[in-house]
Amino acid sequence: MKKYEIIYLLICGIALFSCEKSFLDKKPDQALLVPSTLADFQMILDAPVFGDSPGINEISCGDFSISDAAFLRLTVLEQNAYLWKKNAFAGMPIVVEWYKAYQQVFSANVVLEGLKQMNDPSKESPDFNRLKATAWFYRALAFYELAGSFAKPYDPETARNDPGIPIRLISDVKVKSKRGTVQGTYDQILNDLKQAAYLLPETTLNKNRPTKCAAFALLSRVYLSMGNYNQALVYANEALKMNNKLLDYNELNKNAVGNVFPSPLPNGNHEVIFYRKLPLYSFPAVSPAAALDLDLYQSYADKDLRKLIFFRDRGNDVYTFRGNYSGTMTSSLFGGLATNELYLNKAECLARKNDVDGALESLNTLLKNRWERESFLPLKAEDSEECLKLILIERKKELVARGLRWSDLRRLNKDSRFAVTLRREINGVTYQLLPDDNRYVFPLPDNEITGPEMPQNP
């Protein structure tokens, strides 16, 4: 068997394991673990599995709704996520949101261990450091996305006691998995990302490989989710020093039938820092079945180009999403990192520091590229509270269908000023999700509950 075939099996082999036991305790065929050169490790890190972020959160976030008839066409998982069912995974043998993330962790650990064992001159090359940093970046991203689904939101007062996720730092499955704490989870995420940022290159040939700017942008996102707005601002600024470009929506073909955005791959769409996609679910991908919340649609002013570019009018007050930064790859929503998120991070953090002028400058820099040129009037605010409210409204409008709303709900619901109750109706029955509901944390897959060290979420 050729080496590239063996490495391909390493990349894909976890999918072939029996589902009777915990995924984290599966033992892969050791004969497959033979990568030994920098090219081998690059092949592992370029595997398709590293291209996916979780998509279930986008189904649950409340921005899109569907009809009773369309609901029946969803998978059981999608129906459960849509209605915030307590047992969302209903005994499923494979939970994709969990499985793919830990496959990313496993592969990243294989690379890190393999690189550590190398003794040839290539160990001193820039490619060696880049690959090591890439593995750290992917492991941190996987842990962060797992924590955003399967652990409580970060709270500095309770994080040292709240159950986190299993932190796997080695590929040896003989080491038993156990849940750490939320604090330990985020400490590991930040440690991996800061190490990665130090060694990652400033540019890459393809935007599905991380850069130094991507690490800074992800650090800003992580710190924002933790409520550490000082550090979120630091890293937003660091990332914007490297890329502060924005698309001018006036220059896009607003009347195009399909998606109007340029493809980010291999290196298009200068707003995109790092390309990643949300997995292909039938909801809420680009589909006539998924209608935007009408109140959200009506919050866009008529001269706001996003109202036309982001959405398609289906008639009868039904508006579906088309504003996908995946460009022509419309089958999957964009779930990566982009500069528009950074401008919003910066604006929010400055508002929370009572720097109203700085916050509005960041916000208006973004918005002037979103409105018709002759129509835009810079937003104003009397104080930091009014400014913060404006920014959070624009954040929801700008980052719709990007996989970020669920994280924003989890952190903002802790503040009574911004807490919301989500509601949906199916077949005449109203379902709701309260701001402090335990269902903002998804249950661990049933087959991972292997003992007292892996307690289920409440």
PDB file of N, CA, C and O in Angstrom, residues 338-407:
ATOM      1  N   ALA A 338     -13.718  36.379   9.469  1.00  0.00           N
ATOM      2  CA  ALA A 338     -13.697  37.468   8.497  1.00  0.00           C
ATOM      3  C   ALA A 338     -13.574  38.805   9.220  1.00  0.00           C
ATOM      4  O   ALA A 338     -13.855  38.918  10.422  1.00  0.00           O
ATOM      5  N   THR A 339     -13.177  39.820   8.476  1.00  0.00           N
ATOM      6  CA  THR A 339     -12.904  41.115   9.096  1.00  0.00           C
ATOM      7  C   THR A 339     -14.163  41.810   9.606  1.00  0.00           C
ATOM      8  O   THR A 339     -14.087  42.588  10.558  1.00  0.00           O
ATOM      9  N   ASN A 340     -15.329  41.556   8.988  1.00  0.00           N
ATOM     10  CA  ASN A 340     -16.526  42.234   9.483  1.00  0.00           C
ATOM     11  C   ASN A 340     -16.827  41.853  10.929  1.00  0.00           C
ATOM     12  O   ASN A 340     -17.265  42.684  11.729  1.00  0.00           O
ATOM     13  N   GLU A 341     -16.566  40.602  11.286  1.00  0.00           N
ATOM     14  CA  GLU A 341     -16.726  40.189  12.679  1.00  0.00           C
ATOM     15  C   GLU A 341     -15.763  40.959  13.577  1.00  0.00           C
ATOM     16  O   GLU A 341     -16.129  41.371  14.694  1.00  0.00           O
ATOM     17  N   LEU A 342     -14.550  41.175  13.109  1.00  0.00           N
ATOM     18  CA  LEU A 342     -13.554  41.877  13.917  1.00  0.00           C
ATOM     19  C   LEU A 342     -13.949  43.326  14.175  1.00  0.00           C
ATOM     20  O   LEU A 342     -13.763  43.845  15.287  1.00  0.00           O
ATOM     21  N   TYR A 343     -14.502  44.005  13.166  1.00  0.00           N
ATOM     22  CA  TYR A 343     -14.954  45.382  13.367  1.00  0.00           C
ATOM     23  C   TYR A 343     -16.060  45.433  14.425  1.00  0.00           C
ATOM     24  O   TYR A 343     -16.111  46.364  15.240  1.00  0.00           O
ATOM     25  N   LEU A 344     -16.928  44.440  14.418  1.00  0.00           N
ATOM     26  CA  LEU A 344     -18.002  44.394  15.413  1.00  0.00           C
ATOM     27  C   LEU A 344     -17.461  44.047  16.790  1.00  0.00           C
ATOM     28  O   LEU A 344     -17.915  44.598  17.803  1.00  0.00           O
ATOM     29  N   ASN A 345     -16.498  43.117  16.864  1.00  0.00           N
ATOM     30  CA  ASN A 345     -15.856  42.818  18.145  1.00  0.00           C
ATOM     31  C   ASN A 345     -15.225  44.077  18.727  1.00  0.00           C
ATOM     32  O   ASN A 345     -15.391  44.394  19.909  1.00  0.00           O
ATOM     33  N   LYS A 346     -14.480  44.785  17.878  1.00  0.00           N
ATOM     34  CA  LYS A 346     -13.799  45.999  18.338  1.00  0.00           C
ATOM     35  C   LYS A 346     -14.805  47.041  18.815  1.00  0.00           C
ATOM     36  O   LYS A 346     -14.630  47.648  19.887  1.00  0.00           O
ATOM     37  N   ALA A 347     -15.867  47.239  18.047  1.00  0.00           N
ATOM     38  CA  ALA A 347     -16.869  48.235  18.420  1.00  0.00           C
ATOM     39  C   ALA A 347     -17.512  47.894  19.762  1.00  0.00           C
ATOM     40  O   ALA A 347     -17.668  48.763  20.634  1.00  0.00           O
ATOM     41  N   GLU A 348     -17.886  46.629  19.948  1.00  0.00           N
ATOM     42  CA  GLU A 348     -18.533  46.235  21.199  1.00  0.00           C
ATOM     43  C   GLU A 348     -17.592  46.425  22.389  1.00  0.00           C
ATOM     44  O   GLU A 348     -18.001  46.934  23.441  1.00  0.00           O
ATOM     45  N   CYS A 349     -16.356  46.007  22.226  1.00  0.00           N
ATOM     46  CA  CYS A 349     -15.405  46.117  23.334  1.00  0.00           C
ATOM     47  C   CYS A 349     -15.148  47.578  23.701  1.00  0.00           C
ATOM     48  O   CYS A 349     -15.049  47.920  24.889  1.00  0.00           O
ATOM     49  N   LEU A 350     -15.034  48.444  22.708  1.00  0.00           N
ATOM     50  CA  LEU A 350     -14.824  49.866  22.995  1.00  0.00           C
ATOM     51  C   LEU A 350     -16.043  50.480  23.684  1.00  0.00           C
ATOM     52  O   LEU A 350     -15.902  51.302  24.599  1.00  0.00           O
ATOM     53  N   ALA A 351     -17.240  50.080  23.252  1.00  0.00           N
ATOM     54  CA  ALA A 351     -18.451  50.585  23.906  1.00  0.00           C
ATOM     55  C   ALA A 351     -18.489  50.170  25.373  1.00  0.00           C
ATOM     56  O   ALA A 351     -18.889  50.949  26.247  1.00  0.00           O
ATOM     57  N   ARG A 352     -18.061  48.941  25.643  1.00  0.00           N
ATOM     58  CA  ARG A 352     -18.049  48.464  27.030  1.00  0.00           C
ATOM     59  C   ARG A 352     -16.973  49.156  27.859  1.00  0.00           C
ATOM     60  O   ARG A 352     -17.037  49.134  29.090  1.00  0.00           O
ATOM     61  N   LYS A 353     -15.996  49.763  27.199  1.00  0.00           N
ATOM     62  CA  LYS A 353     -14.971  50.545  27.886  1.00  0.00           C
ATOM     63  C   LYS A 353     -15.336  52.031  27.928  1.00  0.00           C
ATOM     64  O   LYS A 353     -14.493  52.876  28.262  1.00  0.00           O
ATOM     65  N   ASN A 354     -16.576  52.361  27.526  1.00  0.00           N
ATOM     66  CA  ASN A 354     -17.094  53.738  27.514  1.00  0.00           C
ATOM     67  C   ASN A 354     -16.400  54.632  26.488  1.00  0.00           C
ATOM     68  O   ASN A 354     -16.446  55.863  26.602  1.00  0.00           O
ATOM     69  N   ASP A 355     -15.770  54.038  25.495  1.00  0.00           N
ATOM     70  CA  ASP A 355     -15.179  54.799  24.399  1.00  0.00           C
ATOM     71  C   ASP A 355     -16.200  54.855  23.263  1.00  0.00           C
ATOM     72  O   ASP A 355     -16.123  54.113  22.278  1.00  0.00           O
ATOM     73  N   VAL A 356     -17.164  55.761  23.403  1.00  0.00           N
ATOM     74  CA  VAL A 356     -18.264  55.834  22.444  1.00  0.00           C
ATOM     75  C   VAL A 356     -17.771  56.241  21.066  1.00  0.00           C
ATOM     76  O   VAL A 356     -18.166  55.658  20.049  1.00  0.00           O
ATOM     77  N   ASP A 357     -16.893  57.228  21.018  1.00  0.00           N
ATOM     78  CA  ASP A 357     -16.405  57.702  19.721  1.00  0.00           C
ATOM     79  C   ASP A 357     -15.650  56.602  18.975  1.00  0.00           C
ATOM     80  O   ASP A 357     -15.845  56.397  17.778  1.00  0.00           O
ATOM     81  N   GLY A 358     -14.778  55.895  19.702  1.00  0.00           N
ATOM     82  CA  GLY A 358     -14.030  54.811  19.070  1.00  0.00           C
ATOM     83  C   GLY A 358     -14.939  53.682  18.619  1.00  0.00           C
ATOM     84  O   GLY A 358     -14.744  53.104  17.541  1.00  0.00           O
ATOM     85  N   ALA A 359     -15.944  53.356  19.430  1.00  0.00           N
ATOM     86  CA  ALA A 359     -16.882  52.292  19.079  1.00  0.00           C
ATOM     87  C   ALA A 359     -17.676  52.649  17.831  1.00  0.00           C
ATOM     88  O   ALA A 359     -17.847  51.826  16.919  1.00  0.00           O
ATOM     89  N   LEU A 360     -18.164  53.890  17.777  1.00  0.00           N
ATOM     90  CA  LEU A 360     -18.946  54.316  16.613  1.00  0.00           C
ATOM     91  C   LEU A 360     -18.083  54.400  15.358  1.00  0.00           C
ATOM     92  O   LEU A 360     -18.552  54.099  14.252  1.00  0.00           O
ATOM     93  N   GLU A 361     -16.835  54.774  15.517  1.00  0.00           N
ATOM     94  CA  GLU A 361     -15.941  54.824  14.360  1.00  0.00           C
ATOM     95  C   GLU A 361     -15.774  53.432  13.749  1.00  0.00           C
ATOM     96  O   GLU A 361     -15.823  53.256  12.522  1.00  0.00           O
ATOM     97  N   SER A 362     -15.586  52.428  14.608  1.00  0.00           N
ATOM     98  CA  SER A 362     -15.436  51.060  14.117  1.00  0.00           C
ATOM     99  C   SER A 362     -16.723  50.564  13.466  1.00  0.00           C
ATOM    100  O   SER A 362     -16.709  49.963  12.384  1.00  0.00           O
ATOM    101  N   LEU A 363     -17.852  50.840  14.117  1.00  0.00           N
ATOM    102  CA  LEU A 363     -19.143  50.400  13.576  1.00  0.00           C
ATOM    103  C   LEU A 363     -19.450  51.089  12.252  1.00  0.00           C
ATOM    104  O   LEU A 363     -19.860  50.437  11.274  1.00  0.00           O
ATOM    105  N   ASN A 364     -19.250  52.384  12.188  1.00  0.00           N
ATOM    106  CA  ASN A 364     -19.580  53.123  10.969  1.00  0.00           C
ATOM    107  C   ASN A 364     -18.632  52.809   9.814  1.00  0.00           C
ATOM    108  O   ASN A 364     -19.024  52.891   8.647  1.00  0.00           O
ATOM    109  N   THR A 365     -17.397  52.446  10.128  1.00  0.00           N
ATOM    110  CA  THR A 365     -16.478  52.000   9.078  1.00  0.00           C
ATOM    111  C   THR A 365     -17.049  50.782   8.375  1.00  0.00           C
ATOM    112  O   THR A 365     -16.968  50.654   7.145  1.00  0.00           O
ATOM    113  N   LEU A 366     -17.626  49.879   9.150  1.00  0.00           N
ATOM    114  CA  LEU A 366     -18.273  48.707   8.560  1.00  0.00           C
ATOM    115  C   LEU A 366     -19.520  49.098   7.785  1.00  0.00           C
ATOM    116  O   LEU A 366     -19.699  48.719   6.613  1.00  0.00           O
ATOM    117  N   LEU A 367     -20.400  49.877   8.416  1.00  0.00           N
ATOM    118  CA  LEU A 367     -21.715  50.127   7.827  1.00  0.00           C
ATOM    119  C   LEU A 367     -21.661  50.975   6.562  1.00  0.00           C
ATOM    120  O   LEU A 367     -22.504  50.819   5.682  1.00  0.00           O
ATOM    121  N   LYS A 368     -20.688  51.854   6.448  1.00  0.00           N
ATOM    122  CA  LYS A 368     -20.630  52.671   5.236  1.00  0.00           C
ATOM    123  C   LYS A 368     -20.320  51.829   4.005  1.00  0.00           C
ATOM    124  O   LYS A 368     -20.567  52.260   2.874  1.00  0.00           O
ATOM    125  N   ASN A 369     -19.814  50.623   4.223  1.00  0.00           N
ATOM    126  CA  ASN A 369     -19.587  49.684   3.124  1.00  0.00           C
ATOM    127  C   ASN A 369     -20.782  48.773   2.891  1.00  0.00           C
ATOM    128  O   ASN A 369     -20.727  47.895   2.023  1.00  0.00           O
ATOM    129  N   ARG A 370     -21.842  48.986   3.644  1.00  0.00           N
ATOM    130  CA  ARG A 370     -23.038  48.144   3.540  1.00  0.00           C
ATOM    131  C   ARG A 370     -24.254  48.905   2.997  1.00  0.00           C
ATOM    132  O   ARG A 370     -25.217  48.298   2.560  1.00  0.00           O
ATOM    133  N   TRP A 371     -24.206  50.214   3.063  1.00  0.00           N
ATOM    134  CA  TRP A 371     -25.334  51.041   2.623  1.00  0.00           C
ATOM    135  C   TRP A 371     -25.052  51.638   1.250  1.00  0.00           C
ATOM    136  O   TRP A 371     -23.897  51.749   0.823  1.00  0.00           O
ATOM    137  N   GLU A 372     -26.135  52.055   0.586  1.00  0.00           N
ATOM    138  CA  GLU A 372     -25.971  52.839  -0.633  1.00  0.00           C
ATOM    139  C   GLU A 372     -25.167  54.091  -0.294  1.00  0.00           C
ATOM    140  O   GLU A 372     -25.446  54.773   0.694  1.00  0.00           O
ATOM    141  N   ARG A 373     -24.178  54.390  -1.122  1.00  0.00           N
ATOM    142  CA  ARG A 373     -23.198  55.425  -0.789  1.00  0.00           C
ATOM    143  C   ARG A 373     -23.836  56.766  -0.423  1.00  0.00           C
ATOM    144  O   ARG A 373     -23.452  57.418   0.528  1.00  0.00           O
ATOM    145  N   GLU A 374     -24.790  57.192  -1.207  1.00  0.00           N
ATOM    146  CA  GLU A 374     -25.376  58.523  -1.000  1.00  0.00           C
ATOM    147  C   GLU A 374     -26.355  58.556   0.164  1.00  0.00           C
ATOM    148  O   GLU A 374     -26.811  59.625   0.569  1.00  0.00           O
ATOM    149  N   SER A 375     -26.705  57.405   0.697  1.00  0.00           N
ATOM    150  CA  SER A 375     -27.766  57.341   1.701  1.00  0.00           C
ATOM    151  C   SER A 375     -27.261  57.161   3.122  1.00  0.00           C
ATOM    152  O   SER A 375     -28.010  57.405   4.078  1.00  0.00           O
ATOM    153  N   PHE A 376     -26.033  56.716   3.288  1.00  0.00           N
ATOM    154  CA  PHE A 376     -25.579  56.372   4.633  1.00  0.00           C
ATOM    155  C   PHE A 376     -25.293  57.604   5.471  1.00  0.00           C
ATOM    156  O   PHE A 376     -24.553  58.503   5.064  1.00  0.00           O
ATOM    157  N   LEU A 377     -25.858  57.621   6.635  1.00  0.00           N
ATOM    158  CA  LEU A 377     -25.575  58.637   7.650  1.00  0.00           C
ATOM    159  C   LEU A 377     -24.977  57.922   8.851  1.00  0.00           C
ATOM    160  O   LEU A 377     -25.589  56.989   9.387  1.00  0.00           O
ATOM    161  N   PRO A 378     -23.794  58.310   9.293  1.00  0.00           N
ATOM    162  CA  PRO A 378     -23.152  57.625  10.422  1.00  0.00           C
ATOM    163  C   PRO A 378     -24.064  57.568  11.637  1.00  0.00           C
ATOM    164  O   PRO A 378     -24.757  58.538  11.970  1.00  0.00           O
ATOM    165  N   LEU A 379     -24.070  56.395  12.288  1.00  0.00           N
ATOM    166  CA  LEU A 379     -24.880  56.238  13.494  1.00  0.00           C
ATOM    167  C   LEU A 379     -24.276  57.047  14.637  1.00  0.00           C
ATOM    168  O   LEU A 379     -23.060  57.232  14.721  1.00  0.00           O
ATOM    169  N   LYS A 380     -25.145  57.535  15.512  1.00  0.00           N
ATOM    170  CA  LYS A 380     -24.721  58.317  16.665  1.00  0.00           C
ATOM    171  C   LYS A 380     -25.351  57.726  17.928  1.00  0.00           C
ATOM    172  O   LYS A 380     -26.377  57.046  17.865  1.00  0.00           O
ATOM    173  N   ALA A 381     -24.732  58.004  19.058  1.00  0.00           N
ATOM    174  CA  ALA A 381     -25.255  57.533  20.342  1.00  0.00           C
ATOM    175  C   ALA A 381     -24.909  58.555  21.417  1.00  0.00           C
ATOM    176  O   ALA A 381     -23.829  59.169  21.387  1.00  0.00           O
ATOM    177  N   GLU A 382     -25.823  58.723  22.349  1.00  0.00           N
ATOM    178  CA  GLU A 382     -25.631  59.693  23.423  1.00  0.00           C
ATOM    179  C   GLU A 382     -24.675  59.187  24.498  1.00  0.00           C
ATOM    180  O   GLU A 382     -23.960  59.960  25.118  1.00  0.00           O
ATOM    181  N   ASP A 383     -24.690  57.888  24.721  1.00  0.00           N
ATOM    182  CA  ASP A 383     -23.839  57.334  25.778  1.00  0.00           C
ATOM    183  C   ASP A 383     -23.458  55.902  25.416  1.00  0.00           C
ATOM    184  O   ASP A 383     -23.879  55.367  24.386  1.00  0.00           O
ATOM    185  N   SER A 384     -22.647  55.270  26.266  1.00  0.00           N
ATOM    186  CA  SER A 384     -22.136  53.936  25.974  1.00  0.00           C
ATOM    187  C   SER A 384     -23.242  52.886  25.951  1.00  0.00           C
ATOM    188  O   SER A 384     -23.163  51.914  25.196  1.00  0.00           O
ATOM    189  N   GLU A 385     -24.279  53.078  26.758  1.00  0.00           N
ATOM    190  CA  GLU A 385     -25.379  52.102  26.778  1.00  0.00           C
ATOM    191  C   GLU A 385     -26.127  52.108  25.447  1.00  0.00           C
ATOM    192  O   GLU A 385     -26.397  51.050  24.864  1.00  0.00           O
ATOM    193  N   GLU A 386     -26.462  53.277  24.964  1.00  0.00           N
ATOM    194  CA  GLU A 386     -27.142  53.378  23.672  1.00  0.00           C
ATOM    195  C   GLU A 386     -26.235  52.859  22.560  1.00  0.00           C
ATOM    196  O   GLU A 386     -26.687  52.168  21.636  1.00  0.00           O
ATOM    197  N   CYS A 387     -24.953  53.167  22.651  1.00  0.00           N
ATOM    198  CA  CYS A 387     -23.982  52.721  21.655  1.00  0.00           C
ATOM    199  C   CYS A 387     -23.897  51.200  21.632  1.00  0.00           C
ATOM    200  O   CYS A 387     -23.907  50.582  20.554  1.00  0.00           O
ATOM    201  N   LEU A 388     -23.840  50.585  22.800  1.00  0.00           N
ATOM    202  CA  LEU A 388     -23.742  49.129  22.876  1.00  0.00           C
ATOM    203  C   LEU A 388     -24.978  48.467  22.277  1.00  0.00           C
ATOM    204  O   LEU A 388     -24.873  47.460  21.554  1.00  0.00           O
ATOM    205  N   LYS A 389     -26.143  49.022  22.536  1.00  0.00           N
ATOM    206  CA  LYS A 389     -27.368  48.458  21.974  1.00  0.00           C
ATOM    207  C   LYS A 389     -27.355  48.528  20.443  1.00  0.00           C
ATOM    208  O   LYS A 389     -27.751  47.570  19.762  1.00  0.00           O
ATOM    209  N   LEU A 390     -26.900  49.651  19.909  1.00  0.00           N
ATOM    210  CA  LEU A 390     -26.805  49.783  18.452  1.00  0.00           C
ATOM    211  C   LEU A 390     -25.865  48.729  17.873  1.00  0.00           C
ATOM    212  O   LEU A 390     -26.163  48.092  16.851  1.00  0.00           O
ATOM    213  N   ILE A 391     -24.740  48.536  18.525  1.00  0.00           N
ATOM    214  CA  ILE A 391     -23.737  47.595  18.023  1.00  0.00           C
ATOM    215  C   ILE A 391     -24.267  46.167  18.042  1.00  0.00           C
ATOM    216  O   ILE A 391     -24.074  45.406  17.081  1.00  0.00           O
ATOM    217  N   LEU A 392     -24.955  45.781  19.110  1.00  0.00           N
ATOM    218  CA  LEU A 392     -25.462  44.416  19.199  1.00  0.00           C
ATOM    219  C   LEU A 392     -26.571  44.159  18.178  1.00  0.00           C
ATOM    220  O   LEU A 392     -26.698  43.047  17.653  1.00  0.00           O
ATOM    221  N   ILE A 393     -27.362  45.189  17.879  1.00  0.00           N
ATOM    222  CA  ILE A 393     -28.368  45.056  16.820  1.00  0.00           C
ATOM    223  C   ILE A 393     -27.684  44.827  15.477  1.00  0.00           C
ATOM    224  O   ILE A 393     -28.058  43.942  14.701  1.00  0.00           O
ATOM    225  N   GLU A 394     -26.656  45.628  15.201  1.00  0.00           N
ATOM    226  CA  GLU A 394     -25.947  45.487  13.927  1.00  0.00           C
ATOM    227  C   GLU A 394     -25.161  44.184  13.862  1.00  0.00           C
ATOM    228  O   GLU A 394     -24.998  43.611  12.787  1.00  0.00           O
ATOM    229  N   ARG A 395     -24.695  43.708  14.978  1.00  0.00           N
ATOM    230  CA  ARG A 395     -23.987  42.426  15.006  1.00  0.00           C
ATOM    231  C   ARG A 395     -24.914  41.292  14.563  1.00  0.00           C
ATOM    232  O   ARG A 395     -24.537  40.437  13.758  1.00  0.00           O
ATOM    233  N   LYS A 396     -26.128  41.306  15.073  1.00  0.00           N
ATOM    234  CA  LYS A 396     -27.090  40.280  14.690  1.00  0.00           C
ATOM    235  C   LYS A 396     -27.414  40.361  13.208  1.00  0.00           C
ATOM    236  O   LYS A 396     -27.538  39.336  12.522  1.00  0.00           O
ATOM    237  N   LYS A 397     -27.529  41.569  12.673  1.00  0.00           N
ATOM    238  CA  LYS A 397     -27.871  41.754  11.258  1.00  0.00           C
ATOM    239  C   LYS A 397     -26.716  41.404  10.333  1.00  0.00           C
ATOM    240  O   LYS A 397     -26.911  40.827   9.259  1.00  0.00           O
ATOM    241  N   GLU A 398     -25.510  41.757  10.744  1.00  0.00           N
ATOM    242  CA  GLU A 398     -24.339  41.541   9.871  1.00  0.00           C
ATOM    243  C   GLU A 398     -23.905  40.083   9.840  1.00  0.00           C
ATOM    244  O   GLU A 398     -23.464  39.576   8.802  1.00  0.00           O
ATOM    245  N   LEU A 399     -24.007  39.376  10.973  1.00  0.00           N
ATOM    246  CA  LEU A 399     -23.452  38.030  11.089  1.00  0.00           C
ATOM    247  C   LEU A 399     -24.521  36.954  11.031  1.00  0.00           C
ATOM    248  O   LEU A 399     -24.329  35.845  11.527  1.00  0.00           O
ATOM    249  N   VAL A 400     -25.647  37.244  10.408  1.00  0.00           N
ATOM    250  CA  VAL A 400     -26.724  36.274  10.299  1.00  0.00           C
ATOM    251  C   VAL A 400     -26.250  35.063   9.497  1.00  0.00           C
ATOM    252  O   VAL A 400     -25.491  35.186   8.540  1.00  0.00           O
ATOM    253  N   ALA A 401     -26.663  33.878   9.934  1.00  0.00           N
ATOM    254  CA  ALA A 401     -26.363  32.609   9.258  1.00  0.00           C
ATOM    255  C   ALA A 401     -24.864  32.340   9.165  1.00  0.00           C
ATOM    256  O   ALA A 401     -24.387  31.767   8.191  1.00  0.00           O
ATOM    257  N   ARG A 402     -24.146  32.723  10.196  1.00  0.00           N
ATOM    258  CA  ARG A 402     -22.699  32.494  10.227  1.00  0.00           C
ATOM    259  C   ARG A 402     -22.277  31.547  11.356  1.00  0.00           C
ATOM    260  O   ARG A 402     -21.082  31.354  11.597  1.00  0.00           O
ATOM    261  N   GLY A 403     -23.253  30.975  12.071  1.00  0.00           N
ATOM    262  CA  GLY A 403     -22.922  30.072  13.159  1.00  0.00           C
ATOM    263  C   GLY A 403     -22.482  30.761  14.428  1.00  0.00           C
ATOM    264  O   GLY A 403     -21.955  30.116  15.342  1.00  0.00           O
ATOM    265  N   LEU A 404     -22.715  32.077  14.552  1.00  0.00           N
ATOM    266  CA  LEU A 404     -22.237  32.850  15.698  1.00  0.00           C
ATOM    267  C   LEU A 404     -23.345  33.281  16.656  1.00  0.00           C
ATOM    268  O   LEU A 404     -23.074  33.644  17.801  1.00  0.00           O
ATOM    269  N   ARG A 405     -24.578  33.254  16.195  1.00  0.00           N
ATOM    270  CA  ARG A 405     -25.673  33.778  17.011  1.00  0.00           C
ATOM    271  C   ARG A 405     -25.851  32.982  18.304  1.00  0.00           C
ATOM    272  O   ARG A 405     -26.124  33.559  19.364  1.00  0.00           O
ATOM    273  N   TRP A 406     -25.686  31.665  18.251  1.00  0.00           N
ATOM    274  CA  TRP A 406     -25.869  30.822  19.441  1.00  0.00           C
ATOM    275  C   TRP A 406     -24.871  31.227  20.531  1.00  0.00           C
ATOM    276  O   TRP A 406     -25.239  31.351  21.698  1.00  0.00           O
ATOM    277  N   SER A 407     -23.621  31.437  20.151  1.00  0.00           N
ATOM    278  CA  SER A 407     -22.617  31.875  21.116  1.00  0.00           C
ATOM    279  C   SER A 407     -22.975  33.236  21.686  1.00  0.00           C
ATOM    280  O   SER A 407     -22.819  33.483  22.897  1.00  0.00           O
TER     281      SER A 407
END
